[in-house]
Structure formats: C-alpha cells, structure tokens
Amino acid sequence: MATQKKRIRCSNADRSSAASVPPGRQPSEASEADGDFVDGAVLRITMKNFMTYNYIVVRPGPNLNMIIGANGTGKSSIVCAICLSLAGKTTVLGRDDKVGGYVKTGCDKGFVEIELFKRGGNVIINREIHVENNQSVWRLNRRTCNQKTVEEEVKALHIQVNNLCQFLPQEKVGQFAKMSKVELLEATEKSVGSPEMFEYHCELKNSRSKDREMENVIKERTSYLEKTKQRYERHKLDENRYYEKQRHLNAIELIEKKTPWVEYETTRNELEGVKKERDKVKKQLIVLKQAHMPMLTKLQSIEEQLKPSDAQMKAKSAAIKEASSKCKQKQDQLDRMHKEVEDIKQEFKMKQTEEEDQRKRIENIKLMTEDLKVVLAEVDNQPDVTPRISEVNAELRHIQMERGKVEKEKTDLRREKDNLSAELRMLEKKLTDMNNMMTMKEEKLRGRHRDTHVAVEWLRQNRHLFSGNVCEPLMLVVNMKDHRFAKYLENHISFNDLRAFVFQRKDDMDKFLLEVRDKMSLRINAIIAPAETWSRAPPSRHIESLRRFGFFTYLRETFDAPEEVMSYLCQQYKVHEIPIGNEQTEAMIATVIEEPYIKVLYTKDQRYAVKKSYYSNITSTKNTTVYPSKYLSIAVDTEQKRQLEQQLNVCHSRLRDIDERLNMMQKEATGLDRRDNELLSEKKNLLELKGKKRQLEQKISTKQDRLRQLDHSGIDLKKVEAETKKKIIAVNSKKTAVVTALMEQIKMQAKLTMEKEYLALEMTGLLAVKTKLENVCREAANGLKGINQKCSQLEESTARLKIQCKEIMKRAKSICRMQPDEALPRNLHDAFSKLPDTLDELDAMLNEERSRAECFPGLSKKVVEECNKQEQEIKELEQELTEKNAALTAFRQKMSEAKENWLNPLKQLVEQINNKFSDFFHAMKCTGEVDLHCDNEEEYDKYGISILVKFHESSQLHELTQFHQSGGERSVATMLYLMALQELIRCPFRVVDEINQGLVSILCG
C-alpha cells in the first residue's frame, strides 16, 4: 500500500514448521466425497524456500479459514504462494516486480505447489522459481508444461486472481476502496455474474462506440451531400457561361483566319506599286550616267599636269627643312658658348668669396685663442681637488655595499612572498571547492523549494536586523561527517524541517516571518530552538552496550550542525537516541525490537519504529525502506574548512608583514640611490674641474695649428683674375666663327623659300580649276548615287514583298487547314464575306470579341466535366446514405436486444447484492445499500456500482470512498460486500489478506 503499514505482533512463530490444519481433517483426509469442496477449491499449499518459509504445507478447510499471527510471521507469504502458483502476475501482489524476489534470501531457487479440488481428479500445479535468471519451471499434474497451459486450466476452474472481488492481497486492500464505480461493476460481473453478462457489457460498450461512429459517418456524409449539391448549382452556372464564352472564341477564330487573307491582298497591291516605281527610277539613272562622263575626262587631264609640280614642291620643302635644322644647330652651339663665359665669370666670383671667408676665420681663431689663455690663467689659481675625489670614492663604495645588502634582503622577502602566494592560491582553491559544494546544496534547495531559497538570500542581506543567532535551513547548515550516513538523517527528518530556518530568539522569528511570509508572500517554515540546549544531551545507553546487536554509532554522531540546530534535532527527533546498525542488526531484528529502550533504529537499508499499545500491551513494528539521500549527501568537513580559513588568515597576515618590510627596504634603497646620485654628481664636477686645465691647453694648441694651416693656404686673386680673362677671350674667338656659319645658312634658307612660293602660285591656278570640276562631279555623283540607292531599295522592297506575300499565303492556308495548291473553300468564302474587308475593322472586331471572352475568366472544359461528375456523385451519395441509414437501424435493433440481455439480469444481480448487503448491515444496526449507477442509459462505459453506507444514526448515507470513511469502516464495508457476493454464487475460493489493517490505528490507540 502507498501508506506505511503497521503490523500487529502477537508471537514469534516457527517459520519452518507446518501450519495447523482444521480439526477433524488430516492431510490425507481431503476426500472428494464429502461434498463440502467445490471445483477449484484449494486443498493444499506447499512452499519451500519461499519468502519467510524454509518448508511448510498448509491445508485449508472447505469453509472460512482465518490465519492469525504476529507481524512478519508469514501470513501474506501464503497469499503470495496462492497467487504465484495460479500463474498470477507479480503486479497483483504489489510487492516485488520480479518473481525471483519471492525466493527466500540466500537461496538460489524456491518452490510452490497448490492442489485444487476437481471432480474426476484433483489438479496439482507446481512452480519452481529460479533467482539467477528470474525464470520459472511449471508442472501440471507432475508433467512439465508452459505458463499458458496453467492459465487455461485456472480459467477453466473460474479462478480470477486478478479480480479484487475474489482475490484481495494485503497491498491491494486499500485499493478496493479506491476502485471506481465502473471498475467495481466490472469486477463484480466477472466474479458473480454469468459468463455472458460481462461479454454483453463489453459488446455494448464497443457497440456504443460503433453506433457513434456510424451516426457521425451518416452526419458527415449528409453534410457532404448538401455541400456537393451547392457546388453542383454553382458549377451549372459556370457551364452556361462556358458555352457563351465558346461562341465568342469561335468568332475570334474566324476573324483570325480571315486576317491573313486580307493581309495578303494588301501586300500584293503594295508589290504592284513598288514594281512601277522601280522601272521609272532605272530610266533616270541611265540619263545621269551619260551626262557625267565628259567632266571626269577633263578632271583627269588637270591631275596629270599637277603631278610634276607636286614633286618639285616636296623637294624644296625638304631642302628648307635641312637648312633650318643646320641653323638651329649653330644657334645651340652659340648658346653653349655664352653659358661657358658665364660659368668662367661665376667661378671667379666664388674665389673672391672664399678668400673673404678665410680671412674672417683667421680673425675668429685669434680671438678664441686669446679667450682660452685668459681662462687657463684663472684655472691655475684654484686649489687641488684630488683629496676630495678620494673621499667621494670611499663613500660610494660604502653605499654600494649597503645597497647590495638591501637588494639581497628584498630578494629573500620576494621569494618568501611568492611561496606564500602559491600557498594562498592553493588554500583559496580548496576553500572555493568547499564553497562550491555549498552552492550545489543551495541549487538543490532552489530547484526543490524556490521560496525558501529566496528567503535565504534575503536573510544573508539583512542578518544585521536580528539580535540573536539565525540559522539557515537545516539542509544547508547540517554537514555529514560521512556521506554514507546522509540517507539515515534525511529519512529521519521531514522535508518541512529540512527547509526550516532555526531561530535562537522568538522575537527574531516573528520579525522574520513578518517580512518574508507576510510581506513577500513566501511559503517558508521557521523553528524556535529549545530554551535549554539539548545538543550535548547524553544517550540513555552507551553505544558499547549495543555493539552486540551490530550497532556502531548514534545518529547524532554522524553529522555536525550549529548549536541551535543540534539542540532542536535532539529534542524533537531524538537523534542522540537513534542507533545505526549493520547487516548483523538486520539478521537479529526479531531480538532487537524486543529491547524495551529502543524506539527507532536503522539498519543498512531499513528503518524500524517500535510501539507498544497502551491498552493491549501488544508491541507493533513499522519498517520502511531507507531511500537514498537527495540533499544531505553533499558533505563539507567543517573542521577542515575552519582550519583552511585560519591558514588563509595566517597567510594574509604574513603577506602584509612582508609587504611592510619590502616597503621599508624600498625606502632605504631609494635613500641610498639618492645619496649615490649626489656623490656621483659631485665626483663628476670635481673630475671636470681637474681635467679642465688640460682641456684648455689642448684647445689652445689646436687653434694655433689651425691658424698656421690657414696662413699657408691663402688665394692669389690677381693670378686668378688674369687666368679668367684669358679663358673668356678664347671662347669669344670660337663664337665669331659660329656666327659667320649661321649667317650663311640663313641666306640659303631664304632663297629656297622664295623658289617654293613661286612654284606654289603656279599650282594654285591648276588646283582652283580642279576644285571647281571636282565639286561639279561630286554633285553629279551624289545625284547618281541617290538614284542608284533608290533603285536598290526598290529592288529589295520588290523581293521582300514577294517573300512576304508567299509567307502570308502559306500562313493563311495553314490557319484554314488548306493544302498548298487548294483554293479557298466555299463555306469559308461565305463566312469571310460577312466580316469586314479591312485590317483596321478586323482588328476592332477582334478586340471586341476578345474583351467579351475575357469577361468569362477561369472557365474550361473541366467545368462541364466537373458538373457531370458532381451530378453522378450526388446520385451515389444519396444511394450510400440510404444504405447506411438502413444499417444503423438494424445495428441499433441488435444493440437493444443485447441491452435487454445484459441490463435486466444485471439489475436483478445488483438487487440481490443490495438485499444481502443491507441485511448484513442491518444485523450490525447500520445501514448499507448497493445501487447500479448510471447518468445516461446509453453510455454503457459509464455504468458502475455505488456502495452507500451509514455507521452512525446521526450521520447520513455516504458513498464508500477512501476519504470519507475511516480505515475500519472501509474494511468492514469491503468484507460485507465480499460476503454478499459469496452468498450469491460460490466461486472456488476468496482470499482477503489483512482485512483489519484499517483498524490498526484504533487498536494501537
């Protein structure tokens, strides 16, 4: 069952001994002749290595059999054996999903065997279960078979282990009350109804669905028929429009056929006109050619006279060009000589400037030498600086040594700082990893309960508002010492407390709830820690006294938590009193739970709670599976985290000390550098003063040497001037010869130019006559060319029109589908006679017909085909609907007959169940009714059985549900309903396991 089960423990039964059998019937006395047993009744159940039993044989009697025993003694094991031996599914039992899980722990295989009564020979079913492959070996009447054969045999005996009205295991007792009305009706039909009743019910449910489908199909086809008719009417209109359009298209076709014939006639007329004009132009061309010949002859004569003069003209032009070239050469030579004279004069001026500069340099050197001698005299009068230079050198050596010591100490400090930084990074990484684990806890909290996570963030930002300690939710502050124990603590503490905040002071809790729950509307839990601390409360017994049972620690010792949290857990959940055991504890559990001081304990995978009734002094135990941890398995070693934080603080402190010492060393080094610079500057000045005299003497000597060199390298201006005049006279002599030759060339060029001009005058007269003749001939040639071009164009037009006429004729006959040598048919001739005879009129008429045809867009022959198709489809649909309506009427008639065959017997059956059920309740001075429930008689899948009960005179009849009645009331109603069914029809047997479990809470006070 979904809720945790409580088992009443009465005694410690020997699980390996055989169960007691009813008085008066020994195993061998299960005779078939006594008539008490019915076919399918259980005569014997044998179990070996099955669940709690090593080996046992149970022989139930023919009437009521009750098995009473303490919790865990194997009552339900017998029920499981009945189910599994009758080929029932493990899901019926609601325990282990695998059949191998029903074999006793530590065994490789188990064995169950059941003997069923049957007239003519009992049925023995044997099932051997193997753990390794979770398989079973079946035997029927000592012969090996498969499971299907066993299921058929069980079904033939009317045994239904999957029907809660016949077979009700322990885990399914609560589910009986959870069954819906429909499920209860089906189970009742299977259990006490005739075989045909449930089949009729299933047939009606399926038929109802089919009826809806048929009705929906008819509605759909009817709707489709109406739409098809509407479409047909629309297409009929389109059909009429299509024929109207065809009339216009036929007229267009006729116009298009006549158009090429009219084009042909027009082109032929144009061809005749072109031929006449061509002949006229040819005659004009002959007359012009005869008048043009004399002028061409005279023009050729003038051209012959001009050829010699033209040759002479070219020769004179070449001679003039050559004379001009020679003049230009002489002129260029004369310009170069002018440039040479200017260069000689410029060189002389540069010599004069150089001599002046040298004189000035000599005067400057003399003045600088006198100044240096004055400075040298002043230096000779100053004292000796050598002793002071020695003192400065000694102090510089001392400063160098001190600076070396400082640098060495700085290097040692930096090395130590680097080591500390590396250690700091390692510690910070470890601490970050631990904090990341806390972050994972927070992420789990946010995913499971976002409001609590929001409240945690608010608390961290506003912790200063509280005067006492405020602890974050338990799942964040509790730290497991070993993650393996997290599942025990998490199973022991409710999730509402795991997400609760713990407060030291009540006023702080009220303030927190006001802000977070009332103002922020967050759903959170809060806890006030006990006024007196419980965190160090000692357990009632030392753990050493429990080691003989396999216990090795208390739950409190497996985790760390803040003082307030630990105090609350000790007070509320007694974590200091909860021992944790191992496999040894699980093996000795029967002995352990007898210890009076142990109320709650944990083994490796189980939690046991032990209670003792105040009234009956009966000890009851409740065991639940310990589920894996979801939230507390992430463990952080708080002691290690505290040590890491201390180490971090020490590292930070040492780093600050090193930084301070480095700053001091840096200041000391800066002072030494400053003093060093001062001494170096002073030393430089002293050395400069000491070497100044030597430098002055060297400079004076250098200046005197330079002065002597300048005196020896003087320039003789008179000599240079005479040489310059001599060079200019030589160049002028050359210029005179060049000028004479230039004048001779100029005279020659003038003579040739005059001769050329005379020759040009003679040629001008001839050229004037030639030009006049050429103009006359050009005009005549242009007229001749125009006439010739016109003649050619007319020839081309004649040829083009001939071709065009042939093409138009060919196209016209092609459009009219005529042979090349065929004449125009009479029918076309008559049709063409009714149309206009000009192209413009035909075009106008064609455009009008096309415009009218375009008024009917989207129409084609498919419209006519679609209209005919829809007309046929309408006829078929009407025929189909007639057939489907007839089929629906026949189907509903058949359903009505099936309903009578099912509903009338069902009402009688429910009435009989109601009478028996009411009588049983009346005997207890209570009221109970069983009613057939249905909202709509045609909804066969909604039929159900409603159980109404009243256990108190002051109350009203209420439907039996899992919520309204108590556990005991539901159990009584269930048992009485099954008894009512038993009174109606005797199925082979009925099994109810732990029917009184709903009364446990009452029995245990």
PDB file of C-alpha atoms in Angstrom, residues 710-869:
ATOM      1  CA  LEU A 710      95.020  78.884 -42.906  1.00  0.00           C
ATOM      2  CA  ASP A 711      98.067  81.168 -43.376  1.00  0.00           C
ATOM      3  CA  HIS A 712      99.708  78.651 -45.727  1.00  0.00           C
ATOM      4  CA  SER A 713      96.506  78.052 -47.800  1.00  0.00           C
ATOM      5  CA  GLY A 714      95.871  81.674 -48.964  1.00  0.00           C
ATOM      6  CA  ILE A 715      94.366  82.541 -52.500  1.00  0.00           C
ATOM      7  CA  ASP A 716      96.205  84.870 -55.151  1.00  0.00           C
ATOM      8  CA  LEU A 717      93.285  86.893 -56.589  1.00  0.00           C
ATOM      9  CA  LYS A 718      95.397  88.730 -59.253  1.00  0.00           C
ATOM     10  CA  LYS A 719      96.627  85.500 -60.773  1.00  0.00           C
ATOM     11  CA  VAL A 720      93.095  84.047 -60.756  1.00  0.00           C
ATOM     12  CA  GLU A 721      91.734  87.230 -62.463  1.00  0.00           C
ATOM     13  CA  ALA A 722      94.325  87.042 -65.335  1.00  0.00           C
ATOM     14  CA  GLU A 723      93.503  83.369 -65.989  1.00  0.00           C
ATOM     15  CA  THR A 724      89.788  84.198 -66.125  1.00  0.00           C
ATOM     16  CA  LYS A 725      90.263  86.943 -68.793  1.00  0.00           C
ATOM     17  CA  LYS A 726      92.363  84.587 -70.917  1.00  0.00           C
ATOM     18  CA  LYS A 727      89.633  81.902 -70.903  1.00  0.00           C
ATOM     19  CA  ILE A 728      86.921  84.443 -71.907  1.00  0.00           C
ATOM     20  CA  ILE A 729      88.969  85.685 -74.966  1.00  0.00           C
ATOM     21  CA  ALA A 730      89.379  82.078 -76.232  1.00  0.00           C
ATOM     22  CA  VAL A 731      85.651  81.400 -76.022  1.00  0.00           C
ATOM     23  CA  ASN A 732      84.774  84.675 -77.831  1.00  0.00           C
ATOM     24  CA  SER A 733      87.026  83.695 -80.792  1.00  0.00           C
ATOM     25  CA  LYS A 734      85.070  80.465 -81.227  1.00  0.00           C
ATOM     26  CA  LYS A 735      81.764  82.396 -81.083  1.00  0.00           C
ATOM     27  CA  THR A 736      82.808  84.586 -84.072  1.00  0.00           C
ATOM     28  CA  ALA A 737      83.383  81.554 -86.363  1.00  0.00           C
ATOM     29  CA  VAL A 738      79.992  80.083 -85.365  1.00  0.00           C
ATOM     30  CA  VAL A 739      78.118  83.362 -86.115  1.00  0.00           C
ATOM     31  CA  THR A 740      79.634  83.541 -89.649  1.00  0.00           C
ATOM     32  CA  ALA A 741      78.498  79.989 -90.477  1.00  0.00           C
ATOM     33  CA  LEU A 742      74.989  80.764 -89.053  1.00  0.00           C
ATOM     34  CA  MET A 743      74.528  83.739 -91.434  1.00  0.00           C
ATOM     35  CA  GLU A 744      75.423  81.588 -94.486  1.00  0.00           C
ATOM     36  CA  GLN A 745      72.718  79.042 -93.554  1.00  0.00           C
ATOM     37  CA  ILE A 746      70.091  81.759 -93.036  1.00  0.00           C
ATOM     38  CA  LYS A 747      70.708  83.151 -96.583  1.00  0.00           C
ATOM     39  CA  MET A 748      70.382  79.669 -98.127  1.00  0.00           C
ATOM     40  CA  GLN A 749      67.057  79.071 -96.292  1.00  0.00           C
ATOM     41  CA  ALA A 750      65.606  82.414 -97.591  1.00  0.00           C
ATOM     42  CA  LYS A 751      66.469  81.570-101.233  1.00  0.00           C
ATOM     43  CA  LEU A 752      64.794  78.147-101.077  1.00  0.00           C
ATOM     44  CA  THR A 753      61.689  79.677 -99.510  1.00  0.00           C
ATOM     45  CA  MET A 754      61.250  82.176-102.394  1.00  0.00           C
ATOM     46  CA  GLU A 755      61.559  79.434-105.028  1.00  0.00           C
ATOM     47  CA  LYS A 756      58.928  77.378-103.175  1.00  0.00           C
ATOM     48  CA  GLU A 757      56.488  80.306-103.115  1.00  0.00           C
ATOM     49  CA  TYR A 758      56.755  80.862-106.919  1.00  0.00           C
ATOM     50  CA  LEU A 759      56.043  77.175-107.546  1.00  0.00           C
ATOM     51  CA  ALA A 760      53.052  77.329-105.168  1.00  0.00           C
ATOM     52  CA  LEU A 761      51.482  80.193-107.138  1.00  0.00           C
ATOM     53  CA  GLU A 762      51.606  78.148-110.359  1.00  0.00           C
ATOM     54  CA  MET A 763      49.940  75.132-108.671  1.00  0.00           C
ATOM     55  CA  THR A 764      47.228  77.304-107.133  1.00  0.00           C
ATOM     56  CA  GLY A 765      45.691  78.146-110.574  1.00  0.00           C
ATOM     57  CA  LEU A 766      45.554  74.491-111.589  1.00  0.00           C
ATOM     58  CA  LEU A 767      44.109  73.453-108.212  1.00  0.00           C
ATOM     59  CA  ALA A 768      41.325  76.056-108.500  1.00  0.00           C
ATOM     60  CA  VAL A 769      40.213  74.610-111.835  1.00  0.00           C
ATOM     61  CA  LYS A 770      40.484  71.103-110.393  1.00  0.00           C
ATOM     62  CA  THR A 771      38.423  72.019-107.331  1.00  0.00           C
ATOM     63  CA  LYS A 772      35.662  73.506-109.441  1.00  0.00           C
ATOM     64  CA  LEU A 773      35.486  70.372-111.617  1.00  0.00           C
ATOM     65  CA  GLU A 774      35.561  68.135-108.551  1.00  0.00           C
ATOM     66  CA  ASN A 775      32.619  69.994-106.992  1.00  0.00           C
ATOM     67  CA  VAL A 776      30.581  69.651-110.185  1.00  0.00           C
ATOM     68  CA  CYS A 777      31.482  65.953-110.471  1.00  0.00           C
ATOM     69  CA  ARG A 778      30.728  65.404-106.749  1.00  0.00           C
ATOM     70  CA  GLU A 779      27.285  66.910-107.096  1.00  0.00           C
ATOM     71  CA  ALA A 780      26.581  64.800-110.151  1.00  0.00           C
ATOM     72  CA  ALA A 781      27.941  61.680-108.373  1.00  0.00           C
ATOM     73  CA  ASN A 782      25.768  62.365-105.306  1.00  0.00           C
ATOM     74  CA  GLY A 783      22.668  62.634-107.521  1.00  0.00           C
ATOM     75  CA  LEU A 784      23.687  59.454-109.320  1.00  0.00           C
ATOM     76  CA  LYS A 785      24.325  57.710-106.004  1.00  0.00           C
ATOM     77  CA  GLY A 786      20.918  58.744-104.660  1.00  0.00           C
ATOM     78  CA  ILE A 787      19.154  57.446-107.774  1.00  0.00           C
ATOM     79  CA  ASN A 788      21.222  54.233-107.562  1.00  0.00           C
ATOM     80  CA  GLN A 789      20.373  53.709-103.862  1.00  0.00           C
ATOM     81  CA  LYS A 790      16.688  54.337-104.514  1.00  0.00           C
ATOM     82  CA  CYS A 791      16.793  51.781-107.333  1.00  0.00           C
ATOM     83  CA  SER A 792      18.440  49.228-104.988  1.00  0.00           C
ATOM     84  CA  GLN A 793      15.872  49.886-102.248  1.00  0.00           C
ATOM     85  CA  LEU A 794      13.038  49.374-104.698  1.00  0.00           C
ATOM     86  CA  GLU A 795      14.623  46.092-105.834  1.00  0.00           C
ATOM     87  CA  GLU A 796      14.902  44.964-102.188  1.00  0.00           C
ATOM     88  CA  SER A 797      11.309  46.031-101.449  1.00  0.00           C
ATOM     89  CA  THR A 798      10.102  44.094-104.509  1.00  0.00           C
ATOM     90  CA  ALA A 799      11.923  40.924-103.341  1.00  0.00           C
ATOM     91  CA  ARG A 800      10.790  41.395 -99.732  1.00  0.00           C
ATOM     92  CA  LEU A 801       7.153  41.883-100.684  1.00  0.00           C
ATOM     93  CA  LYS A 802       7.263  38.788-102.898  1.00  0.00           C
ATOM     94  CA  ILE A 803       8.559  36.713 -99.995  1.00  0.00           C
ATOM     95  CA  GLN A 804       6.066  38.322 -97.622  1.00  0.00           C
ATOM     96  CA  CYS A 805       3.195  37.500 -99.969  1.00  0.00           C
ATOM     97  CA  LYS A 806       4.246  33.882-100.147  1.00  0.00           C
ATOM     98  CA  GLU A 807       4.594  33.638 -96.318  1.00  0.00           C
ATOM     99  CA  ILE A 808       1.245  35.312 -95.718  1.00  0.00           C
ATOM    100  CA  MET A 809      -0.440  32.971 -98.203  1.00  0.00           C
ATOM    101  CA  LYS A 810       1.220  29.972 -96.569  1.00  0.00           C
ATOM    102  CA  ARG A 811       0.168  31.142 -93.098  1.00  0.00           C
ATOM    103  CA  ALA A 812      -3.387  31.863 -94.250  1.00  0.00           C
ATOM    104  CA  LYS A 813      -3.778  28.365 -95.744  1.00  0.00           C
ATOM    105  CA  SER A 814      -2.166  26.858 -92.626  1.00  0.00           C
ATOM    106  CA  ILE A 815      -4.618  28.629 -90.325  1.00  0.00           C
ATOM    107  CA  CYS A 816      -7.513  27.491 -92.529  1.00  0.00           C
ATOM    108  CA  ARG A 817      -6.043  23.958 -92.667  1.00  0.00           C
ATOM    109  CA  MET A 818      -5.797  24.009 -96.520  1.00  0.00           C
ATOM    110  CA  GLN A 819      -3.381  22.295 -98.862  1.00  0.00           C
ATOM    111  CA  PRO A 820      -0.762  24.499-100.644  1.00  0.00           C
ATOM    112  CA  ASP A 821      -2.494  24.135-104.048  1.00  0.00           C
ATOM    113  CA  GLU A 822      -6.063  24.159-102.689  1.00  0.00           C
ATOM    114  CA  ALA A 823      -8.482  27.010-103.370  1.00  0.00           C
ATOM    115  CA  LEU A 824     -10.466  28.763-100.601  1.00  0.00           C
ATOM    116  CA  PRO A 825     -13.479  26.559 -99.662  1.00  0.00           C
ATOM    117  CA  ARG A 826     -16.943  27.867-100.292  1.00  0.00           C
ATOM    118  CA  ASN A 827     -18.045  27.799 -96.649  1.00  0.00           C
ATOM    119  CA  LEU A 828     -15.037  29.947 -95.600  1.00  0.00           C
ATOM    120  CA  HIS A 829     -15.658  32.290 -98.506  1.00  0.00           C
ATOM    121  CA  ASP A 830     -19.266  32.779 -97.389  1.00  0.00           C
ATOM    122  CA  ALA A 831     -18.195  33.225 -93.725  1.00  0.00           C
ATOM    123  CA  PHE A 832     -15.457  35.725 -94.703  1.00  0.00           C
ATOM    124  CA  SER A 833     -17.967  37.725 -96.797  1.00  0.00           C
ATOM    125  CA  LYS A 834     -19.913  38.516 -93.606  1.00  0.00           C
ATOM    126  CA  LEU A 835     -16.790  40.022 -91.954  1.00  0.00           C
ATOM    127  CA  PRO A 836     -15.150  43.438 -92.691  1.00  0.00           C
ATOM    128  CA  ASP A 837     -12.637  43.645 -95.584  1.00  0.00           C
ATOM    129  CA  THR A 838     -10.035  45.946 -93.967  1.00  0.00           C
ATOM    130  CA  LEU A 839      -7.418  45.150 -91.329  1.00  0.00           C
ATOM    131  CA  ASP A 840      -8.468  48.029 -89.045  1.00  0.00           C
ATOM    132  CA  GLU A 841     -12.079  46.896 -88.983  1.00  0.00           C
ATOM    133  CA  LEU A 842     -10.996  43.294 -88.390  1.00  0.00           C
ATOM    134  CA  ASP A 843      -8.708  44.372 -85.502  1.00  0.00           C
ATOM    135  CA  ALA A 844     -11.522  46.365 -83.915  1.00  0.00           C
ATOM    136  CA  MET A 845     -13.900  43.442 -84.191  1.00  0.00           C
ATOM    137  CA  LEU A 846     -11.250  41.000 -82.874  1.00  0.00           C
ATOM    138  CA  ASN A 847     -10.557  43.182 -79.821  1.00  0.00           C
ATOM    139  CA  GLU A 848     -14.287  43.443 -79.091  1.00  0.00           C
ATOM    140  CA  GLU A 849     -14.754  39.650 -79.242  1.00  0.00           C
ATOM    141  CA  ARG A 850     -11.665  39.081 -77.050  1.00  0.00           C
ATOM    142  CA  SER A 851     -12.919  41.580 -74.468  1.00  0.00           C
ATOM    143  CA  ARG A 852     -16.228  39.739 -74.278  1.00  0.00           C
ATOM    144  CA  ALA A 853     -14.457  36.366 -73.986  1.00  0.00           C
ATOM    145  CA  GLU A 854     -12.259  37.723 -71.158  1.00  0.00           C
ATOM    146  CA  CYS A 855     -15.422  38.524 -69.209  1.00  0.00           C
ATOM    147  CA  PHE A 856     -15.623  34.753 -68.528  1.00  0.00           C
ATOM    148  CA  PRO A 857     -12.239  34.031 -66.794  1.00  0.00           C
ATOM    149  CA  GLY A 858     -11.179  30.675 -65.345  1.00  0.00           C
ATOM    150  CA  LEU A 859     -13.569  28.606 -67.449  1.00  0.00           C
ATOM    151  CA  SER A 860     -12.511  25.480 -69.286  1.00  0.00           C
ATOM    152  CA  LYS A 861     -13.937  22.213 -70.480  1.00  0.00           C
ATOM    153  CA  LYS A 862     -13.196  20.839 -66.998  1.00  0.00           C
ATOM    154  CA  VAL A 863     -16.209  22.850 -65.764  1.00  0.00           C
ATOM    155  CA  VAL A 864     -18.546  20.710 -67.900  1.00  0.00           C
ATOM    156  CA  GLU A 865     -16.728  17.534 -66.829  1.00  0.00           C
ATOM    157  CA  GLU A 866     -16.847  18.583 -63.146  1.00  0.00           C
ATOM    158  CA  CYS A 867     -20.567  19.356 -63.414  1.00  0.00           C
ATOM    159  CA  ASN A 868     -21.285  15.902 -64.877  1.00  0.00           C
ATOM    160  CA  LYS A 869     -19.048  14.279 -62.278  1.00  0.00           C
TER     161      LYS A 869
END
